[in-house]
PDB file of C-alpha atoms in Angstrom:
ATOM      1  CA  MET A   1       0.000   0.000   0.000  1.00 97.00           C
ATOM      2  CA  LYS A   2       1.007   3.655  -0.323  1.00 97.00           C
ATOM      3  CA  ALA A   3       1.858   5.578   2.832  1.00 98.00           C
ATOM      4  CA  ILE A   4       3.741   8.643   3.984  1.00 98.00           C
ATOM      5  CA  ASP A   5       7.051   7.922   5.706  1.00 97.00           C
ATOM      6  CA  PHE A   6      10.358   9.631   6.422  1.00 96.00           C
ATOM      7  CA  THR A   7      13.887   8.395   6.976  1.00 94.00           C
ATOM      8  CA  ALA A   8      15.304  11.439   8.792  1.00 95.00           C
ATOM      9  CA  PHE A   9      13.878  14.133  11.020  1.00 96.00           C
ATOM     10  CA  GLY A  10      13.540  17.554   9.491  1.00 96.00           C
ATOM     11  CA  ASP A  11      11.362  20.026   7.594  1.00 97.00           C
ATOM     12  CA  PRO A  12       8.210  18.962   5.728  1.00 98.00           C
ATOM     13  CA  ASP A  13      10.212  17.859   2.682  1.00 97.00           C
ATOM     14  CA  VAL A  14      11.337  14.713   4.551  1.00 97.00           C
ATOM     15  CA  LEU A  15       7.793  13.346   4.114  1.00 98.00           C
ATOM     16  CA  LYS A  16       7.640  10.998   1.113  1.00 98.00           C
ATOM     17  CA  LEU A  17       4.985   8.784  -0.446  1.00 97.00           C
ATOM     18  CA  VAL A  18       6.352   5.221  -0.378  1.00 98.00           C
ATOM     19  CA  GLU A  19       5.231   1.615  -0.725  1.00 97.00           C
ATOM     20  CA  VAL A  20       4.985  -0.336   2.545  1.00 97.00           C
ATOM     21  CA  ASP A  21       3.391  -3.576   3.713  1.00 96.00           C
ATOM     22  CA  PRO A  22      -0.203  -3.254   4.890  1.00 96.00           C
ATOM     23  CA  PRO A  23      -0.805  -3.704   8.635  1.00 96.00           C
ATOM     24  CA  GLU A  24      -1.816  -7.088  10.004  1.00 96.00           C
ATOM     25  CA  VAL A  25      -5.157  -7.375  11.783  1.00 97.00           C
ATOM     26  CA  ARG A  26      -4.879  -8.156  15.501  1.00 96.00           C
ATOM     27  CA  GLN A  27      -7.633  -9.496  17.764  1.00 97.00           C
ATOM     28  CA  ASN A  28      -9.211  -6.124  18.633  1.00 97.00           C
ATOM     29  CA  ASP A  29      -8.390  -4.323  15.392  1.00 97.00           C
ATOM     30  CA  LEU A  30     -10.397  -2.711  12.668  1.00 98.00           C
ATOM     31  CA  LEU A  31      -8.560  -2.557   9.349  1.00 98.00           C
ATOM     32  CA  VAL A  32      -9.752   0.564   7.572  1.00 98.00           C
ATOM     33  CA  ARG A  33      -9.443   1.730   3.988  1.00 98.00           C
ATOM     34  CA  VAL A  34      -8.453   5.320   4.664  1.00 98.00           C
ATOM     35  CA  HIS A  35     -10.440   7.970   2.838  1.00 98.00           C
ATOM     36  CA  ALA A  36      -9.250  10.877   4.978  1.00 98.00           C
ATOM     37  CA  ALA A  37      -6.777  11.535   7.785  1.00 98.00           C
ATOM     38  CA  GLY A  38      -6.591  14.494  10.138  1.00 97.00           C
ATOM     39  CA  VAL A  39      -3.326  16.390  10.517  1.00 97.00           C
ATOM     40  CA  ASN A  40      -2.385  17.140  14.131  1.00 93.00           C
ATOM     41  CA  ARG A  41       0.376  19.176  15.720  1.00 90.00           C
ATOM     42  CA  ALA A  42       1.692  15.938  17.219  1.00 90.00           C
ATOM     43  CA  ASP A  43       2.471  14.841  13.649  1.00 94.00           C
ATOM     44  CA  LEU A  44       4.769  17.847  13.265  1.00 94.00           C
ATOM     45  CA  LEU A  45       6.504  17.011  16.537  1.00 91.00           C
ATOM     46  CA  LEU A  46       7.016  13.432  15.386  1.00 92.00           C
ATOM     47  CA  ARG A  47       8.445  14.595  12.050  1.00 95.00           C
ATOM     48  CA  THR A  48      10.927  16.919  13.751  1.00 94.00           C
ATOM     49  CA  GLY A  49      12.155  14.320  16.253  1.00 92.00           C
ATOM     50  CA  HIS A  50      10.338  15.360  19.420  1.00 85.00           C
ATOM     51  CA  TYR A  51       9.192  11.795  20.109  1.00 83.00           C
ATOM     52  CA  GLY A  52      11.983   9.887  18.367  1.00 81.00           C
ATOM     53  CA  ARG A  53      10.525   7.150  16.143  1.00 80.00           C
ATOM     54  CA  PRO A  54       8.275   5.233  18.522  1.00 76.00           C
ATOM     55  CA  ASP A  55       5.607   2.703  17.641  1.00 73.00           C
ATOM     56  CA  PHE A  56       2.537   4.260  19.252  1.00 71.00           C
ATOM     57  CA  GLY A  57       0.659   0.965  19.255  1.00 77.00           C
ATOM     58  CA  ASP A  58      -0.822   0.587  15.790  1.00 86.00           C
ATOM     59  CA  SER A  59       2.059   1.637  13.538  1.00 91.00           C
ATOM     60  CA  ARG A  60       5.448   3.343  13.446  1.00 91.00           C
ATOM     61  CA  LEU A  61       4.105   5.457  10.579  1.00 95.00           C
ATOM     62  CA  ILE A  62       2.815   8.989  11.000  1.00 95.00           C
ATOM     63  CA  GLY A  63      -0.864   9.938  11.524  1.00 95.00           C
ATOM     64  CA  LEU A  64      -3.215   9.688  14.510  1.00 94.00           C
ATOM     65  CA  GLU A  65      -6.699  10.354  13.123  1.00 96.00           C
ATOM     66  CA  VAL A  66      -8.585   8.499  10.433  1.00 98.00           C
ATOM     67  CA  ALA A  67     -11.913   8.193   8.644  1.00 98.00           C
ATOM     68  CA  GLY A  68     -12.714   5.365   6.264  1.00 98.00           C
ATOM     69  CA  GLU A  69     -14.411   2.057   5.534  1.00 98.00           C
ATOM     70  CA  VAL A  70     -13.829  -1.096   7.562  1.00 98.00           C
ATOM     71  CA  VAL A  71     -12.375  -3.835   5.332  1.00 98.00           C
ATOM     72  CA  ALA A  72     -11.481  -6.427   8.004  1.00 98.00           C
ATOM     73  CA  VAL A  73     -12.099  -7.033  11.711  1.00 98.00           C
ATOM     74  CA  GLY A  74     -10.281  -8.990  14.409  1.00 98.00           C
ATOM     75  CA  ASP A  75     -11.881 -11.887  16.265  1.00 97.00           C
ATOM     76  CA  GLY A  76     -12.408  -9.783  19.400  1.00 97.00           C
ATOM     77  CA  VAL A  77     -14.149  -6.854  17.744  1.00 98.00           C
ATOM     78  CA  LYS A  78     -17.657  -5.976  18.954  1.00 97.00           C
ATOM     79  CA  GLY A  79     -20.115  -3.540  17.424  1.00 96.00           C
ATOM     80  CA  PHE A  80     -18.393  -3.059  14.064  1.00 98.00           C
ATOM     81  CA  ALA A  81     -18.444  -5.027  10.806  1.00 98.00           C
ATOM     82  CA  VAL A  82     -16.879  -4.974   7.368  1.00 98.00           C
ATOM     83  CA  GLY A  83     -18.397  -2.151   5.327  1.00 98.00           C
ATOM     84  CA  ASP A  84     -19.004   0.195   8.282  1.00 98.00           C
ATOM     85  CA  ARG A  85     -18.066   3.861   7.891  1.00 98.00           C
ATOM     86  CA  ILE A  86     -15.951   4.792  10.888  1.00 98.00           C
ATOM     87  CA  MET A  87     -13.748   7.528  12.267  1.00 98.00           C
ATOM     88  CA  GLY A  88     -11.296   7.159  15.074  1.00 98.00           C
ATOM     89  CA  ILE A  89      -7.953   7.706  16.752  1.00 97.00           C
ATOM     90  CA  THR A  90      -5.050   5.493  15.772  1.00 95.00           C
ATOM     91  CA  GLY A  91      -1.732   4.775  17.417  1.00 93.00           C
ATOM     92  CA  GLY A  92       0.043   5.894  14.236  1.00 94.00           C
ATOM     93  CA  GLY A  93      -0.363   4.970  10.584  1.00 96.00           C
ATOM     94  CA  ALA A  94      -3.234   7.204   9.459  1.00 97.00           C
ATOM     95  CA  TYR A  95      -1.222   8.730   6.590  1.00 98.00           C
ATOM     96  CA  ALA A  96      -1.730   5.617   4.474  1.00 98.00           C
ATOM     97  CA  GLU A  97      -4.165   3.789   2.208  1.00 98.00           C
ATOM     98  CA  LEU A  98      -4.884   1.257   4.968  1.00 98.00           C
ATOM     99  CA  ALA A  99      -4.708   1.760   8.734  1.00 98.00           C
ATOM    100  CA  ARG A 100      -5.565  -0.280  11.789  1.00 97.00           C
ATOM    101  CA  LEU A 101      -6.975   0.844  15.115  1.00 97.00           C
ATOM    102  CA  ASP A 102      -8.448  -0.709  18.228  1.00 97.00           C
ATOM    103  CA  TYR A 103     -12.222  -0.870  17.772  1.00 98.00           C
ATOM    104  CA  ARG A 104     -12.671   0.869  21.144  1.00 98.00           C
ATOM    105  CA  MET A 105     -10.989   3.943  19.662  1.00 97.00           C
ATOM    106  CA  ALA A 106     -13.450   4.060  16.754  1.00 98.00           C
ATOM    107  CA  MET A 107     -16.856   5.696  16.306  1.00 98.00           C
ATOM    108  CA  PRO A 108     -19.466   5.396  13.571  1.00 98.00           C
ATOM    109  CA  ILE A 109     -19.509   8.384  11.238  1.00 97.00           C
ATOM    110  CA  PRO A 110     -22.615  10.463  11.994  1.00 95.00           C
ATOM    111  CA  HIS A 111     -25.348  10.564   9.365  1.00 92.00           C
ATOM    112  CA  GLY A 112     -24.804  13.205   6.717  1.00 92.00           C
ATOM    113  CA  LEU A 113     -21.041  13.569   7.130  1.00 96.00           C
ATOM    114  CA  ASP A 114     -18.552  12.646   4.430  1.00 97.00           C
ATOM    115  CA  TYR A 115     -15.166  11.125   5.188  1.00 98.00           C
ATOM    116  CA  THR A 116     -13.311  14.434   4.960  1.00 98.00           C
ATOM    117  CA  ARG A 117     -15.429  16.095   7.615  1.00 97.00           C
ATOM    118  CA  ALA A 118     -15.428  12.958   9.747  1.00 98.00           C
ATOM    119  CA  ALA A 119     -11.620  12.938   9.819  1.00 98.00           C
ATOM    120  CA  ALA A 120     -11.737  16.386  11.412  1.00 97.00           C
ATOM    121  CA  ILE A 121     -13.626  15.155  14.475  1.00 97.00           C
ATOM    122  CA  PRO A 122     -12.021  12.439  16.648  1.00 97.00           C
ATOM    123  CA  GLU A 123      -8.743  13.800  18.020  1.00 94.00           C
ATOM    124  CA  VAL A 124      -9.857  17.384  18.554  1.00 95.00           C
ATOM    125  CA  PHE A 125     -13.353  16.797  19.905  1.00 97.00           C
ATOM    126  CA  VAL A 126     -12.318  13.969  22.235  1.00 97.00           C
ATOM    127  CA  THR A 127      -9.452  16.110  23.585  1.00 95.00           C
ATOM    128  CA  ALA A 128     -11.694  19.163  23.985  1.00 96.00           C
ATOM    129  CA  HIS A 129     -14.375  17.109  25.724  1.00 97.00           C
ATOM    130  CA  GLU A 130     -11.843  15.650  28.152  1.00 96.00           C
ATOM    131  CA  ALA A 131     -10.416  19.073  28.989  1.00 97.00           C
ATOM    132  CA  LEU A 132     -13.746  20.847  29.433  1.00 97.00           C
ATOM    133  CA  PHE A 133     -15.886  18.259  31.142  1.00 97.00           C
ATOM    134  CA  ASN A 134     -13.959  15.341  32.628  1.00 95.00           C
ATOM    135  CA  LEU A 135     -11.078  17.467  33.944  1.00 96.00           C
ATOM    136  CA  GLY A 136     -12.491  20.989  33.962  1.00 97.00           C
ATOM    137  CA  ARG A 137     -15.943  19.853  35.183  1.00 98.00           C
ATOM    138  CA  LEU A 138     -17.545  22.766  33.325  1.00 98.00           C
ATOM    139  CA  LYS A 139     -21.244  23.300  34.132  1.00 98.00           C
ATOM    140  CA  PRO A 140     -23.943  25.097  32.111  1.00 97.00           C
ATOM    141  CA  ASP A 141     -24.093  28.070  34.485  1.00 95.00           C
ATOM    142  CA  GLU A 142     -20.321  28.609  34.494  1.00 98.00           C
ATOM    143  CA  SER A 143     -17.884  30.508  32.298  1.00 98.00           C
ATOM    144  CA  VAL A 144     -14.825  29.300  30.387  1.00 98.00           C
ATOM    145  CA  LEU A 145     -11.832  30.947  28.723  1.00 98.00           C
ATOM    146  CA  ILE A 146     -10.523  29.010  25.711  1.00 98.00           C
ATOM    147  CA  HIS A 147      -7.164  30.008  24.279  1.00 97.00           C
ATOM    148  CA  ALA A 148      -6.105  29.358  20.668  1.00 93.00           C
ATOM    149  CA  ALA A 149      -9.806  29.120  19.919  1.00 95.00           C
ATOM    150  CA  ALA A 150      -9.396  29.032  16.137  1.00 92.00           C
ATOM    151  CA  GLY A 151      -7.261  25.889  16.223  1.00 90.00           C
ATOM    152  CA  GLY A 152      -8.515  22.333  15.949  1.00 91.00           C
ATOM    153  CA  VAL A 153      -9.050  21.569  19.641  1.00 93.00           C
ATOM    154  CA  GLY A 154      -9.879  25.181  20.438  1.00 94.00           C
ATOM    155  CA  SER A 155     -12.663  25.419  17.860  1.00 95.00           C
ATOM    156  CA  ALA A 156     -14.078  22.119  19.100  1.00 96.00           C
ATOM    157  CA  ALA A 157     -13.956  23.345  22.702  1.00 97.00           C
ATOM    158  CA  VAL A 158     -15.817  26.555  21.816  1.00 98.00           C
ATOM    159  CA  GLN A 159     -18.621  24.543  20.221  1.00 98.00           C
ATOM    160  CA  LEU A 160     -18.900  22.059  23.085  1.00 98.00           C
ATOM    161  CA  ALA A 161     -18.922  24.756  25.780  1.00 98.00           C
ATOM    162  CA  HIS A 162     -21.515  26.764  23.862  1.00 98.00           C
ATOM    163  CA  ALA A 163     -23.697  23.690  23.339  1.00 97.00           C
ATOM    164  CA  LEU A 164     -23.554  23.016  27.072  1.00 97.00           C
ATOM    165  CA  GLY A 165     -24.819  26.520  27.772  1.00 97.00           C
ATOM    166  CA  ALA A 166     -21.678  27.950  29.372  1.00 98.00           C
ATOM    167  CA  ARG A 167     -20.484  31.517  28.823  1.00 98.00           C
ATOM    168  CA  VAL A 168     -17.528  31.369  26.434  1.00 98.00           C
ATOM    169  CA  PHE A 169     -14.526  33.704  26.318  1.00 98.00           C
ATOM    170  CA  ALA A 170     -12.116  32.860  23.515  1.00 98.00           C
ATOM    171  CA  THR A 171      -8.755  34.235  22.379  1.00 97.00           C
ATOM    172  CA  ALA A 172      -7.599  34.204  18.761  1.00 94.00           C
ATOM    173  CA  ASP A 173      -5.888  36.324  16.143  1.00 91.00           C
ATOM    174  CA  GLY A 174      -8.026  39.318  15.187  1.00 91.00           C
ATOM    175  CA  GLY A 175      -8.585  38.009  11.673  1.00 90.00           C
ATOM    176  CA  LYS A 176     -10.136  34.838  13.051  1.00 93.00           C
ATOM    177  CA  LEU A 177     -12.507  36.359  15.617  1.00 94.00           C
ATOM    178  CA  GLU A 178     -15.546  36.435  13.341  1.00 94.00           C
ATOM    179  CA  ARG A 179     -15.264  32.686  12.752  1.00 93.00           C
ATOM    180  CA  VAL A 180     -14.700  31.989  16.453  1.00 96.00           C
ATOM    181  CA  SER A 181     -17.773  34.049  17.313  1.00 97.00           C
ATOM    182  CA  ALA A 182     -19.842  32.097  14.786  1.00 96.00           C
ATOM    183  CA  LEU A 183     -18.825  28.871  16.535  1.00 96.00           C
ATOM    184  CA  GLY A 184     -20.326  30.104  19.801  1.00 96.00           C
ATOM    185  CA  ALA A 185     -17.867  32.401  21.566  1.00 97.00           C
ATOM    186  CA  ASP A 186     -19.751  35.066  23.551  1.00 97.00           C
ATOM    187  CA  THR A 187     -16.664  37.224  24.041  1.00 98.00           C
ATOM    188  CA  PRO A 188     -13.982  36.758  21.364  1.00 97.00           C
ATOM    189  CA  ILE A 189     -10.667  38.436  22.275  1.00 97.00           C
ATOM    190  CA  ASP A 190      -7.931  39.569  19.893  1.00 96.00           C
ATOM    191  CA  TYR A 191      -4.951  38.437  21.982  1.00 93.00           C
ATOM    192  CA  LYS A 192      -2.527  40.603  19.989  1.00 92.00           C
ATOM    193  CA  HIS A 193      -4.311  43.865  20.778  1.00 93.00           C
ATOM    194  CA  ARG A 194      -6.255  43.268  23.995  1.00 95.00           C
ATOM    195  CA  ASP A 195      -5.175  41.938  27.401  1.00 96.00           C
ATOM    196  CA  PHE A 196      -7.368  38.913  28.016  1.00 97.00           C
ATOM    197  CA  VAL A 197      -7.011  39.386  31.797  1.00 97.00           C
ATOM    198  CA  GLU A 198      -8.515  42.876  31.564  1.00 97.00           C
ATOM    199  CA  VAL A 199     -11.307  41.678  29.288  1.00 97.00           C
ATOM    200  CA  VAL A 200     -12.232  38.786  31.562  1.00 98.00           C
ATOM    201  CA  HIS A 201     -12.225  40.910  34.705  1.00 97.00           C
ATOM    202  CA  GLY A 202     -14.145  43.678  32.980  1.00 97.00           C
ATOM    203  CA  GLU A 203     -16.834  41.321  31.668  1.00 97.00           C
ATOM    204  CA  THR A 204     -17.200  39.363  34.938  1.00 97.00           C
ATOM    205  CA  ASN A 205     -17.082  42.298  37.366  1.00 96.00           C
ATOM    206  CA  GLY A 206     -13.727  41.077  38.600  1.00 95.00           C
ATOM    207  CA  THR A 207     -14.770  37.558  39.553  1.00 96.00           C
ATOM    208  CA  GLY A 208     -13.028  35.707  36.712  1.00 97.00           C
ATOM    209  CA  VAL A 209     -13.935  32.539  34.834  1.00 98.00           C
ATOM    210  CA  ASP A 210     -14.544  29.088  36.262  1.00 98.00           C
ATOM    211  CA  VAL A 211     -12.501  27.082  33.740  1.00 98.00           C
ATOM    212  CA  ILE A 212      -9.587  27.861  31.418  1.00 98.00           C
ATOM    213  CA  VAL A 213      -8.417  25.570  28.621  1.00 97.00           C
ATOM    214  CA  ASP A 214      -4.923  26.594  27.557  1.00 95.00           C
ATOM    215  CA  PHE A 215      -2.592  25.409  24.795  1.00 90.00           C
ATOM    216  CA  VAL A 216       0.056  28.141  25.111  1.00 89.00           C
ATOM    217  CA  GLY A 217       1.855  27.332  28.363  1.00 87.00           C
ATOM    218  CA  ALA A 218       4.397  29.423  30.251  1.00 90.00           C
ATOM    219  CA  PRO A 219       3.698  32.825  28.600  1.00 91.00           C
ATOM    220  CA  TYR A 220       0.053  32.660  29.738  1.00 92.00           C
ATOM    221  CA  PHE A 221       0.406  30.721  32.978  1.00 94.00           C
ATOM    222  CA  ALA A 222       0.508  33.529  35.573  1.00 94.00           C
ATOM    223  CA  ARG A 223      -2.125  35.536  33.708  1.00 95.00           C
ATOM    224  CA  ASN A 224      -4.398  32.503  33.540  1.00 97.00           C
ATOM    225  CA  ILE A 225      -4.192  32.192  37.320  1.00 96.00           C
ATOM    226  CA  GLU A 226      -5.249  35.848  37.578  1.00 96.00           C
ATOM    227  CA  CYS A 227      -8.336  35.089  35.470  1.00 97.00           C
ATOM    228  CA  LEU A 228      -9.740  32.253  37.593  1.00 97.00           C
ATOM    229  CA  ASN A 229     -12.767  32.589  39.835  1.00 97.00           C
ATOM    230  CA  TYR A 230     -12.835  31.021  43.317  1.00 97.00           C
ATOM    231  CA  GLY A 231     -12.613  27.266  42.851  1.00 97.00           C
ATOM    232  CA  GLY A 232     -11.500  27.759  39.256  1.00 98.00           C
ATOM    233  CA  ARG A 233      -9.798  25.058  37.182  1.00 98.00           C
ATOM    234  CA  LEU A 234      -6.952  25.593  34.723  1.00 97.00           C
ATOM    235  CA  VAL A 235      -6.603  22.700  32.272  1.00 97.00           C
ATOM    236  CA  GLN A 236      -3.236  22.757  30.490  1.00 95.00           C
ATOM    237  CA  VAL A 237      -3.545  20.884  27.193  1.00 92.00           C
ATOM    238  CA  GLY A 238      -0.554  22.148  25.217  1.00 83.00           C
ATOM    239  CA  LEU A 239       2.691  24.100  25.390  1.00 78.00           C
ATOM    240  CA  LEU A 240       2.826  25.984  22.111  1.00 76.00           C
ATOM    241  CA  GLY A 241       4.702  28.793  23.844  1.00 79.00           C
ATOM    242  CA  GLY A 242       6.950  26.465  25.841  1.00 79.00           C
ATOM    243  CA  GLY A 243       6.908  25.316  29.449  1.00 80.00           C
ATOM    244  CA  GLU A 244      10.091  26.824  30.862  1.00 81.00           C
ATOM    245  CA  GLY A 245       9.941  29.727  33.282  1.00 80.00           C
ATOM    246  CA  ALA A 246       6.277  29.403  34.279  1.00 85.00           C
ATOM    247  CA  ALA A 247       5.658  31.258  37.555  1.00 83.00           C
ATOM    248  CA  VAL A 248       2.648  31.072  39.832  1.00 85.00           C
ATOM    249  CA  ASP A 249       1.363  33.056  42.815  1.00 86.00           C
ATOM    250  CA  LEU A 250       0.902  30.171  45.253  1.00 89.00           C
ATOM    251  CA  GLU A 251      -1.008  32.308  47.754  1.00 91.00           C
ATOM    252  CA  ARG A 252      -3.597  33.024  45.071  1.00 91.00           C
ATOM    253  CA  VAL A 253      -3.815  29.312  44.258  1.00 92.00           C
ATOM    254  CA  ILE A 254      -4.342  28.403  47.916  1.00 94.00           C
ATOM    255  CA  TYR A 255      -6.691  31.152  49.041  1.00 93.00           C
ATOM    256  CA  ARG A 256      -8.854  31.037  45.918  1.00 93.00           C
ATOM    257  CA  HIS A 257      -8.973  27.213  46.003  1.00 96.00           C
ATOM    258  CA  LEU A 258      -7.684  26.890  42.449  1.00 97.00           C
ATOM    259  CA  GLN A 259      -6.827  23.677  40.635  1.00 96.00           C
ATOM    260  CA  ILE A 260      -4.215  23.208  37.907  1.00 96.00           C
ATOM    261  CA  LEU A 261      -4.593  20.087  35.769  1.00 95.00           C
ATOM    262  CA  GLY A 262      -2.414  18.876  32.927  1.00 91.00           C
ATOM    263  CA  THR A 263      -3.287  16.411  30.187  1.00 87.00           C
ATOM    264  CA  VAL A 264      -1.992  15.046  26.895  1.00 82.00           C
ATOM    265  CA  MET A 265      -3.689  12.149  25.167  1.00 78.00           C
ATOM    266  CA  LYS A 266      -0.519  10.579  23.794  1.00 74.00           C
ATOM    267  CA  SER A 267       0.892   9.626  27.198  1.00 75.00           C
ATOM    268  CA  ARG A 268      -2.355   8.223  28.604  1.00 83.00           C
ATOM    269  CA  THR A 269      -2.821   4.477  28.953  1.00 84.00           C
ATOM    270  CA  GLN A 270      -4.785   2.688  26.248  1.00 88.00           C
ATOM    271  CA  GLU A 271      -7.605   2.078  28.738  1.00 92.00           C
ATOM    272  CA  ALA A 272      -7.756   5.785  29.579  1.00 91.00           C
ATOM    273  CA  LYS A 273      -7.860   6.730  25.898  1.00 93.00           C
ATOM    274  CA  GLN A 274     -10.683   4.271  25.264  1.00 95.00           C
ATOM    275  CA  ALA A 275     -12.637   5.758  28.180  1.00 95.00           C
ATOM    276  CA  MET A 276     -12.130   9.261  26.739  1.00 95.00           C
ATOM    277  CA  VAL A 277     -13.531   8.181  23.368  1.00 96.00           C
ATOM    278  CA  LYS A 278     -16.518   6.476  25.025  1.00 96.00           C
ATOM    279  CA  ARG A 279     -17.364   9.519  27.142  1.00 96.00           C
ATOM    280  CA  PHE A 280     -17.409  11.756  24.085  1.00 96.00           C
ATOM    281  CA  ARG A 281     -19.265   9.269  21.890  1.00 96.00           C
ATOM    282  CA  ASP A 282     -22.004   8.617  24.453  1.00 95.00           C
ATOM    283  CA  GLN A 283     -22.726  12.285  25.113  1.00 94.00           C
ATOM    284  CA  TRP A 284     -22.093  14.141  21.870  1.00 96.00           C
ATOM    285  CA  LEU A 285     -21.835  11.998  18.749  1.00 94.00           C
ATOM    286  CA  GLU A 286     -25.446  12.492  17.682  1.00 92.00           C
ATOM    287  CA  ARG A 287     -25.053  16.246  17.892  1.00 94.00           C
ATOM    288  CA  PHE A 288     -23.180  16.227  14.587  1.00 95.00           C
ATOM    289  CA  ALA A 289     -26.145  14.704  12.812  1.00 92.00           C
ATOM    290  CA  ASP A 290     -28.494  17.433  14.063  1.00 92.00           C
ATOM    291  CA  GLY A 291     -26.020  20.230  13.286  1.00 92.00           C
ATOM    292  CA  THR A 292     -25.328  21.326  16.862  1.00 94.00           C
ATOM    293  CA  LEU A 293     -21.656  20.480  16.354  1.00 96.00           C
ATOM    294  CA  VAL A 294     -19.739  20.867  13.101  1.00 95.00           C
ATOM    295  CA  PRO A 295     -16.235  19.780  12.097  1.00 96.00           C
ATOM    296  CA  VAL A 296     -14.254  22.884  11.195  1.00 94.00           C
ATOM    297  CA  ILE A 297     -12.008  22.340   8.179  1.00 96.00           C
ATOM    298  CA  ASP A 298      -9.315  24.765   7.139  1.00 95.00           C
ATOM    299  CA  SER A 299      -7.942  22.999   4.066  1.00 97.00           C
ATOM    300  CA  VAL A 300      -7.719  19.614   2.318  1.00 98.00           C
ATOM    301  CA  PHE A 301      -4.667  18.077   0.628  1.00 98.00           C
ATOM    302  CA  PRO A 302      -4.170  14.765  -1.190  1.00 98.00           C
ATOM    303  CA  LEU A 303      -2.086  12.225   0.722  1.00 98.00           C
ATOM    304  CA  GLU A 304       0.935  12.723  -1.511  1.00 97.00           C
ATOM    305  CA  ASP A 305       0.984  16.417  -0.551  1.00 98.00           C
ATOM    306  CA  ALA A 306       1.420  15.742   3.175  1.00 98.00           C
ATOM    307  CA  ALA A 307       4.449  18.053   3.192  1.00 98.00           C
ATOM    308  CA  GLU A 308       2.280  20.952   2.004  1.00 98.00           C
ATOM    309  CA  ALA A 309      -0.287  20.148   4.699  1.00 98.00           C
ATOM    310  CA  HIS A 310       2.441  20.361   7.331  1.00 98.00           C
ATOM    311  CA  ARG A 311       3.643  23.659   5.909  1.00 97.00           C
ATOM    312  CA  ARG A 312       0.130  25.002   6.174  1.00 97.00           C
ATOM    313  CA  MET A 313      -0.071  24.038   9.847  1.00 95.00           C
ATOM    314  CA  GLU A 314       3.314  25.607  10.537  1.00 95.00           C
ATOM    315  CA  THR A 315       2.059  29.000   9.314  1.00 92.00           C
ATOM    316  CA  ASN A 316      -0.304  29.133  12.319  1.00 87.00           C
ATOM    317  CA  GLN A 317      -2.825  30.769   9.990  1.00 88.00           C
ATOM    318  CA  SER A 318      -5.223  27.837   9.815  1.00 90.00           C
ATOM    319  CA  ILE A 319      -8.716  27.830  11.286  1.00 90.00           C
ATOM    320  CA  GLY A 320      -9.832  24.364  12.335  1.00 91.00           C
ATOM    321  CA  LYS A 321      -8.490  21.146  10.879  1.00 95.00           C
ATOM    322  CA  ILE A 322      -6.178  20.320   8.001  1.00 97.00           C
ATOM    323  CA  VAL A 323      -7.144  17.026   6.326  1.00 98.00           C
ATOM    324  CA  LEU A 324      -5.408  14.609   3.956  1.00 98.00           C
ATOM    325  CA  THR A 325      -7.479  12.560   1.512  1.00 98.00           C
ATOM    326  CA  SER A 326      -6.624   9.170   0.010  1.00 90.00           C
ATOM    327  CA  GLY A 327      -8.258   7.209  -2.766  1.00 69.00           C
TER     328      GLY A 327
END
């Protein structure tokens, strides 16, 4: 089969379309003919050597998010059959014509969605759901500040928080605010020209927000703490701005009863990942069929142009997901 691989770490040009052996089907596997694969920032980190060249469980090849048709199932698979249209999270190997994944990491594609839009759902919506609800414990009468709200996980988080009924503050580049607002942000904030701390305090009469979902890291850390209401929860999902040098006012943490939680899906156990997928599927999957939630797609590239897809992500100009299509 054709797949994207690389033999040395480096810039996007190291990504090449090559011929490789198709994956073997294990007991709990779905073998999927890939029609579309989501591009994630973790793919860029893998390409540049951040993780080395590990086998994440399903493949040593690149790609963590897939949508396609089931062509074979393992003996232990329940609830899926050959011919099913599925989307899901792989342990590598999504940038290929065929990919395998544990059936407990898969979900049926909601009615009315094509493969391209389906590939833009699993990784970002499952991550956003985990951050907002399982860790952040966001409630309908609370408020949330979502940073990098035009990105894949950020745009998913805005939609989920809005659908819950929470008040949504969201930071993004000024040119992306209109789109972020359309997704459900009540107070979009141009982070380049406005201080999000001042906006939050001004809009909440100084009380702050109940939950913050942050992807930036150290540059925002102290200011995030300033933004939290009593009993507030900061959920740290990414470190786009780095993690070194983060400082915190511990007295504020203690006396305001704040909680700081960190999460990254890649380092969770397989059982924990499966539970994350199930929580999202059970609560929200049908909301794509009725239009409450929508996959946000920035751009689509054919599989052989994976390097161009990575270049697009590296511009930081994208809104929503970048998707590769195959076949």
